[in-house]
Every structure is written in structure tokens, then in C-alpha cells.
Amino acid sequence: MTSFPLLNELRTKTQKLHSKLEQESCFADLMKADISYGQYVAALNSLNTFLATLEPAIEAYLTKSDYVYKPRLWCVQSDLEALGHPPVLDTPRRTMTDTEAIGAAYVIEGSTLGGKILHKRLQKQDFIANANALSYFSFYKENTWSDYINWLAKQSLSPAENNEVCAGAISAR
């Protein structure tokens, strides 16, 4: 597995938030063998808000670099529509610096990687499979995470910029 100082710092500084998210939020329901319709919709609504808040700023920066962020908000919105729940579209957008956007992308790319694992469990739920409501959890493409990490490793960032990247990841929650 690839490792470099900024990646190690990101992992360390986001580890507690990641664990808390998996254990105490609506995303904890995604880890269960059985998830209810309401629990799944709640998780998708949270993802919708999360992505709608962050994606515009990330796209503004990461489409101008060697690494191109692939938008995935549309996937969550498609899943909500398939389940009969129109997504909230008027979510306030977050402003961030370019380096904070790099950190926010770390969180989203990690979420997408985790979605690959959850996809196998969620596709066994009839109401999800029948509605074809797995666009977000099947978004992961080969090398998505490794492309991001390899790009991140090539960035020449100052210690202050590394701190901003970590701040962007922490505030992305």
C-alpha cells in the first residue's frame, strides 16, 4: 500500500471522525446485514447534502489538475429518485481553498472506495435492487482511489498547505 507523509497525516487526523461516522450516524445502518427503506433513504439524503455542499468547490479545483475529480452527486440523486424521494436541491455550497478541496476529495474518494464494499451487501436488499438504487455505491471505477493517491503523492505542498489539506478533510465530514 502506498504511504507518504501527507497520506499518513490525513489517515491519522481523520481516523477518529471516520470511526465515529461508521458507528454513530445513519451510515452505521449501511453496515448492518439488513437495512430498512427509511434507513437507506436517510443515508442517501445525508450523502446528497454532503456531496452537494462539497462537490462544486472540489470540481472547481480538481478539474484543472492532472487528477480529474469525477462528480458523483448525480448518482445519489438518481438513487433517491429511484426510491421515490426527490433529492433536496437547494443545499448551501461550501467555499474552500484549493488545498482544502484536496482534503475534501480525500474524504469523498475514500467514501467511494468504501461504497464498493457496501455495494455487495446492499444489493442483497430487495427494495434497493428492485429500484435499481445503487448508483452511488457502484460508482467506484478501477483505480479511482489509487489515481487520487498517486496524484496526491506528486503534489509539492508546504507544511502549511499540508495542514490546509488536513483541515479540508476534517471539515468535509
PDB file of C-alpha atoms in Angstrom:
ATOM      1  CA  MET A   1       0.000   0.000   0.000  1.00  0.00           C
ATOM      2  CA  THR A   2       1.231   3.475  -0.866  1.00  0.00           C
ATOM      3  CA  SER A   3       2.367   5.631   2.011  1.00  0.00           C
ATOM      4  CA  PHE A   4       3.839   9.118   2.238  1.00  0.00           C
ATOM      5  CA  PRO A   5       3.823  11.785   4.955  1.00  0.00           C
ATOM      6  CA  LEU A   6       0.691  13.675   3.855  1.00  0.00           C
ATOM      7  CA  LEU A   7      -1.309  10.472   3.409  1.00  0.00           C
ATOM      8  CA  ASN A   8      -0.225   9.252   6.844  1.00  0.00           C
ATOM      9  CA  GLU A   9      -1.205  12.604   8.342  1.00  0.00           C
ATOM     10  CA  LEU A  10      -4.619  12.500   6.635  1.00  0.00           C
ATOM     11  CA  ARG A  11      -5.241   8.978   7.911  1.00  0.00           C
ATOM     12  CA  THR A  12      -4.224   9.895  11.446  1.00  0.00           C
ATOM     13  CA  LYS A  13      -6.182  13.142  11.609  1.00  0.00           C
ATOM     14  CA  THR A  14      -9.385  11.695  10.140  1.00  0.00           C
ATOM     15  CA  GLN A  15      -9.323   8.278  11.833  1.00  0.00           C
ATOM     16  CA  LYS A  16     -11.499   9.206  14.837  1.00  0.00           C
ATOM     17  CA  LEU A  17     -14.042  11.023  12.663  1.00  0.00           C
ATOM     18  CA  HIS A  18     -14.153   8.070  10.270  1.00  0.00           C
ATOM     19  CA  SER A  19     -14.757   5.609  13.104  1.00  0.00           C
ATOM     20  CA  LYS A  20     -17.435   7.826  14.632  1.00  0.00           C
ATOM     21  CA  LEU A  21     -19.191   8.150  11.277  1.00  0.00           C
ATOM     22  CA  GLU A  22     -19.236   4.369  10.841  1.00  0.00           C
ATOM     23  CA  GLN A  23     -20.536   3.752  14.352  1.00  0.00           C
ATOM     24  CA  GLU A  24     -22.853   6.607  15.287  1.00  0.00           C
ATOM     25  CA  SER A  25     -24.517   8.061  12.201  1.00  0.00           C
ATOM     26  CA  CYS A  26     -27.049   6.956   9.635  1.00  0.00           C
ATOM     27  CA  PHE A  27     -24.071   5.441   7.838  1.00  0.00           C
ATOM     28  CA  ALA A  28     -23.773   2.882  10.635  1.00  0.00           C
ATOM     29  CA  ASP A  29     -27.048   1.466   9.308  1.00  0.00           C
ATOM     30  CA  LEU A  30     -25.331   0.740   5.992  1.00  0.00           C
ATOM     31  CA  MET A  31     -23.034  -1.686   7.805  1.00  0.00           C
ATOM     32  CA  LYS A  32     -25.927  -3.827   9.038  1.00  0.00           C
ATOM     33  CA  ALA A  33     -26.943  -7.059   7.347  1.00  0.00           C
ATOM     34  CA  ASP A  34     -30.481  -5.706   6.988  1.00  0.00           C
ATOM     35  CA  ILE A  35     -31.228  -2.073   6.359  1.00  0.00           C
ATOM     36  CA  SER A  36     -34.698  -0.622   6.246  1.00  0.00           C
ATOM     37  CA  TYR A  37     -36.052   1.531   3.468  1.00  0.00           C
ATOM     38  CA  GLY A  38     -36.096   4.554   5.785  1.00  0.00           C
ATOM     39  CA  GLN A  39     -32.531   3.970   6.929  1.00  0.00           C
ATOM     40  CA  TYR A  40     -31.284   3.720   3.354  1.00  0.00           C
ATOM     41  CA  VAL A  41     -33.127   6.880   2.298  1.00  0.00           C
ATOM     42  CA  ALA A  42     -31.706   8.708   5.349  1.00  0.00           C
ATOM     43  CA  ALA A  43     -28.174   7.658   4.403  1.00  0.00           C
ATOM     44  CA  LEU A  44     -28.716   8.757   0.796  1.00  0.00           C
ATOM     45  CA  ASN A  45     -30.120  12.103   1.962  1.00  0.00           C
ATOM     46  CA  SER A  46     -27.021  12.619   4.101  1.00  0.00           C
ATOM     47  CA  LEU A  47     -24.795  11.748   1.154  1.00  0.00           C
ATOM     48  CA  ASN A  48     -26.776  14.155  -1.020  1.00  0.00           C
ATOM     49  CA  THR A  49     -26.190  17.015   1.421  1.00  0.00           C
ATOM     50  CA  PHE A  50     -22.534  16.046   1.888  1.00  0.00           C
ATOM     51  CA  LEU A  51     -21.776  15.939  -1.840  1.00  0.00           C
ATOM     52  CA  ALA A  52     -23.916  18.941  -2.807  1.00  0.00           C
ATOM     53  CA  THR A  53     -22.081  21.013  -0.220  1.00  0.00           C
ATOM     54  CA  LEU A  54     -18.566  19.995  -1.305  1.00  0.00           C
ATOM     55  CA  GLU A  55     -18.568  18.962  -4.957  1.00  0.00           C
ATOM     56  CA  PRO A  56     -18.746  22.412  -6.592  1.00  0.00           C
ATOM     57  CA  ALA A  57     -15.582  23.616  -4.839  1.00  0.00           C
ATOM     58  CA  ILE A  58     -13.767  20.343  -5.485  1.00  0.00           C
ATOM     59  CA  GLU A  59     -14.722  20.363  -9.152  1.00  0.00           C
ATOM     60  CA  ALA A  60     -13.542  23.958  -9.494  1.00  0.00           C
ATOM     61  CA  TYR A  61     -10.026  22.948  -8.484  1.00  0.00           C
ATOM     62  CA  LEU A  62      -9.612  19.277  -9.305  1.00  0.00           C
ATOM     63  CA  THR A  63     -10.720  19.578 -12.911  1.00  0.00           C
ATOM     64  CA  LYS A  64      -7.800  21.926 -13.558  1.00  0.00           C
ATOM     65  CA  SER A  65      -5.153  19.491 -12.359  1.00  0.00           C
ATOM     66  CA  ASP A  66      -3.644  16.220 -13.530  1.00  0.00           C
ATOM     67  CA  TYR A  67      -6.193  14.428 -11.389  1.00  0.00           C
ATOM     68  CA  VAL A  68      -9.769  14.983 -12.502  1.00  0.00           C
ATOM     69  CA  TYR A  69     -12.446  14.602  -9.869  1.00  0.00           C
ATOM     70  CA  LYS A  70     -15.440  12.695 -11.201  1.00  0.00           C
ATOM     71  CA  PRO A  71     -18.718  14.140  -9.886  1.00  0.00           C
ATOM     72  CA  ARG A  72     -20.998  11.650  -8.199  1.00  0.00           C
ATOM     73  CA  LEU A  73     -23.752  13.743  -6.664  1.00  0.00           C
ATOM     74  CA  TRP A  74     -25.922  12.777  -9.620  1.00  0.00           C
ATOM     75  CA  CYS A  75     -25.601   9.121  -8.527  1.00  0.00           C
ATOM     76  CA  VAL A  76     -27.067   9.790  -5.084  1.00  0.00           C
ATOM     77  CA  GLN A  77     -29.806  11.928  -6.592  1.00  0.00           C
ATOM     78  CA  SER A  78     -30.618   9.179  -9.076  1.00  0.00           C
ATOM     79  CA  ASP A  79     -30.840   6.644  -6.240  1.00  0.00           C
ATOM     80  CA  LEU A  80     -33.176   8.907  -4.264  1.00  0.00           C
ATOM     81  CA  GLU A  81     -35.383   9.435  -7.323  1.00  0.00           C
ATOM     82  CA  ALA A  82     -35.478   5.667  -7.944  1.00  0.00           C
ATOM     83  CA  LEU A  83     -36.748   5.202  -4.395  1.00  0.00           C
ATOM     84  CA  GLY A  84     -39.420   7.871  -4.832  1.00  0.00           C
ATOM     85  CA  HIS A  85     -37.646  10.554  -2.791  1.00  0.00           C
ATOM     86  CA  PRO A  86     -36.694  13.633  -4.805  1.00  0.00           C
ATOM     87  CA  PRO A  87     -33.375  14.970  -3.506  1.00  0.00           C
ATOM     88  CA  VAL A  88     -33.054  18.337  -1.810  1.00  0.00           C
ATOM     89  CA  LEU A  89     -31.507  20.606  -4.420  1.00  0.00           C
ATOM     90  CA  ASP A  90     -31.005  23.880  -2.557  1.00  0.00           C
ATOM     91  CA  THR A  91     -28.123  22.821  -0.340  1.00  0.00           C
ATOM     92  CA  PRO A  92     -25.712  25.645   0.519  1.00  0.00           C
ATOM     93  CA  ARG A  93     -22.296  25.223  -1.051  1.00  0.00           C
ATOM     94  CA  ARG A  94     -19.129  25.401   0.956  1.00  0.00           C
ATOM     95  CA  THR A  95     -16.306  27.649  -0.086  1.00  0.00           C
ATOM     96  CA  MET A  96     -12.790  26.358   0.389  1.00  0.00           C
ATOM     97  CA  THR A  97      -9.266  26.912  -0.761  1.00  0.00           C
ATOM     98  CA  ASP A  98      -7.667  24.735  -3.400  1.00  0.00           C
ATOM     99  CA  THR A  99      -5.726  22.832  -0.755  1.00  0.00           C
ATOM    100  CA  GLU A 100      -8.823  22.323   1.398  1.00  0.00           C
ATOM    101  CA  ALA A 101     -10.539  20.918  -1.707  1.00  0.00           C
ATOM    102  CA  ILE A 102      -7.759  18.332  -1.965  1.00  0.00           C
ATOM    103  CA  GLY A 103      -8.576  17.209   1.589  1.00  0.00           C
ATOM    104  CA  ALA A 104     -12.313  17.130   0.941  1.00  0.00           C
ATOM    105  CA  ALA A 105     -11.655  14.991  -2.138  1.00  0.00           C
ATOM    106  CA  TYR A 106      -9.699  12.583   0.081  1.00  0.00           C
ATOM    107  CA  VAL A 107     -12.849  12.036   2.141  1.00  0.00           C
ATOM    108  CA  ILE A 108     -15.119  11.643  -0.889  1.00  0.00           C
ATOM    109  CA  GLU A 109     -12.750   9.289  -2.713  1.00  0.00           C
ATOM    110  CA  GLY A 110     -12.464   7.223   0.462  1.00  0.00           C
ATOM    111  CA  SER A 111     -16.239   7.158   0.726  1.00  0.00           C
ATOM    112  CA  THR A 112     -16.478   5.910  -2.829  1.00  0.00           C
ATOM    113  CA  LEU A 113     -13.925   3.193  -2.105  1.00  0.00           C
ATOM    114  CA  GLY A 114     -15.997   2.142   0.910  1.00  0.00           C
ATOM    115  CA  GLY A 115     -19.079   2.171  -1.296  1.00  0.00           C
ATOM    116  CA  LYS A 116     -17.539  -0.592  -3.368  1.00  0.00           C
ATOM    117  CA  ILE A 117     -17.557  -2.819  -0.288  1.00  0.00           C
ATOM    118  CA  LEU A 118     -21.057  -1.768   0.780  1.00  0.00           C
ATOM    119  CA  HIS A 119     -22.427  -2.394  -2.715  1.00  0.00           C
ATOM    120  CA  LYS A 120     -22.129  -6.163  -2.243  1.00  0.00           C
ATOM    121  CA  ARG A 121     -24.168  -6.039   0.962  1.00  0.00           C
ATOM    122  CA  LEU A 122     -26.745  -3.512  -0.221  1.00  0.00           C
ATOM    123  CA  GLN A 123     -27.539  -5.266  -3.495  1.00  0.00           C
ATOM    124  CA  LYS A 124     -28.965  -8.135  -1.430  1.00  0.00           C
ATOM    125  CA  GLN A 125     -31.745  -5.846  -0.181  1.00  0.00           C
ATOM    126  CA  ASP A 126     -34.719  -6.423  -2.483  1.00  0.00           C
ATOM    127  CA  PHE A 127     -36.127  -2.888  -2.244  1.00  0.00           C
ATOM    128  CA  ILE A 128     -32.742  -1.447  -3.268  1.00  0.00           C
ATOM    129  CA  ALA A 129     -32.061  -3.931  -6.059  1.00  0.00           C
ATOM    130  CA  ASN A 130     -35.624  -3.739  -7.424  1.00  0.00           C
ATOM    131  CA  ALA A 131     -35.484   0.074  -7.566  1.00  0.00           C
ATOM    132  CA  ASN A 132     -32.001  -0.031  -9.111  1.00  0.00           C
ATOM    133  CA  ALA A 133     -30.931   2.408  -6.390  1.00  0.00           C
ATOM    134  CA  LEU A 134     -27.231   1.568  -6.182  1.00  0.00           C
ATOM    135  CA  SER A 135     -25.696   4.166  -8.491  1.00  0.00           C
ATOM    136  CA  TYR A 136     -23.593   5.774  -5.766  1.00  0.00           C
ATOM    137  CA  PHE A 137     -22.442   2.515  -4.242  1.00  0.00           C
ATOM    138  CA  SER A 138     -21.463   1.150  -7.646  1.00  0.00           C
ATOM    139  CA  PHE A 139     -19.707   4.352  -8.755  1.00  0.00           C
ATOM    140  CA  TYR A 140     -16.200   3.151  -7.903  1.00  0.00           C
ATOM    141  CA  LYS A 141     -14.158   2.529 -11.008  1.00  0.00           C
ATOM    142  CA  GLU A 142     -10.887   0.652 -11.211  1.00  0.00           C
ATOM    143  CA  ASN A 143      -8.024   2.758  -9.898  1.00  0.00           C
ATOM    144  CA  THR A 144     -10.243   5.634  -8.716  1.00  0.00           C
ATOM    145  CA  TRP A 145      -8.651   5.645  -5.259  1.00  0.00           C
ATOM    146  CA  SER A 146      -5.147   4.822  -6.446  1.00  0.00           C
ATOM    147  CA  ASP A 147      -5.300   7.532  -9.132  1.00  0.00           C
ATOM    148  CA  TYR A 148      -6.174  10.077  -6.467  1.00  0.00           C
ATOM    149  CA  ILE A 149      -3.491   8.842  -4.047  1.00  0.00           C
ATOM    150  CA  ASN A 150      -0.830   8.747  -6.770  1.00  0.00           C
ATOM    151  CA  TRP A 151      -1.756  12.290  -7.793  1.00  0.00           C
ATOM    152  CA  LEU A 152      -1.708  13.429  -4.154  1.00  0.00           C
ATOM    153  CA  ALA A 153       1.758  11.931  -3.655  1.00  0.00           C
ATOM    154  CA  LYS A 154       3.097  14.047  -6.537  1.00  0.00           C
ATOM    155  CA  GLN A 155       1.895  17.344  -5.095  1.00  0.00           C
ATOM    156  CA  SER A 156       4.611  19.661  -3.808  1.00  0.00           C
ATOM    157  CA  LEU A 157       2.930  21.207  -0.819  1.00  0.00           C
ATOM    158  CA  SER A 158       4.395  23.233   2.006  1.00  0.00           C
ATOM    159  CA  PRO A 159       3.790  22.200   5.628  1.00  0.00           C
ATOM    160  CA  ALA A 160       1.142  24.950   5.867  1.00  0.00           C
ATOM    161  CA  GLU A 161      -0.582  23.612   2.741  1.00  0.00           C
ATOM    162  CA  ASN A 162      -0.456  20.071   4.169  1.00  0.00           C
ATOM    163  CA  ASN A 163      -2.263  21.451   7.229  1.00  0.00           C
ATOM    164  CA  GLU A 164      -4.892  23.017   4.947  1.00  0.00           C
ATOM    165  CA  VAL A 165      -5.374  19.688   3.148  1.00  0.00           C
ATOM    166  CA  CYS A 166      -5.955  18.001   6.507  1.00  0.00           C
ATOM    167  CA  ALA A 167      -8.286  20.808   7.606  1.00  0.00           C
ATOM    168  CA  GLY A 168     -10.267  20.324   4.392  1.00  0.00           C
ATOM    169  CA  ALA A 169     -10.595  16.611   5.100  1.00  0.00           C
ATOM    170  CA  ILE A 170     -11.636  17.170   8.701  1.00  0.00           C
ATOM    171  CA  SER A 171     -14.197  19.839   7.839  1.00  0.00           C
ATOM    172  CA  ALA A 172     -15.627  17.720   4.991  1.00  0.00           C
ATOM    173  CA  ARG A 173     -17.418  15.419   7.406  1.00  0.00           C
TER     174      ARG A 173
END
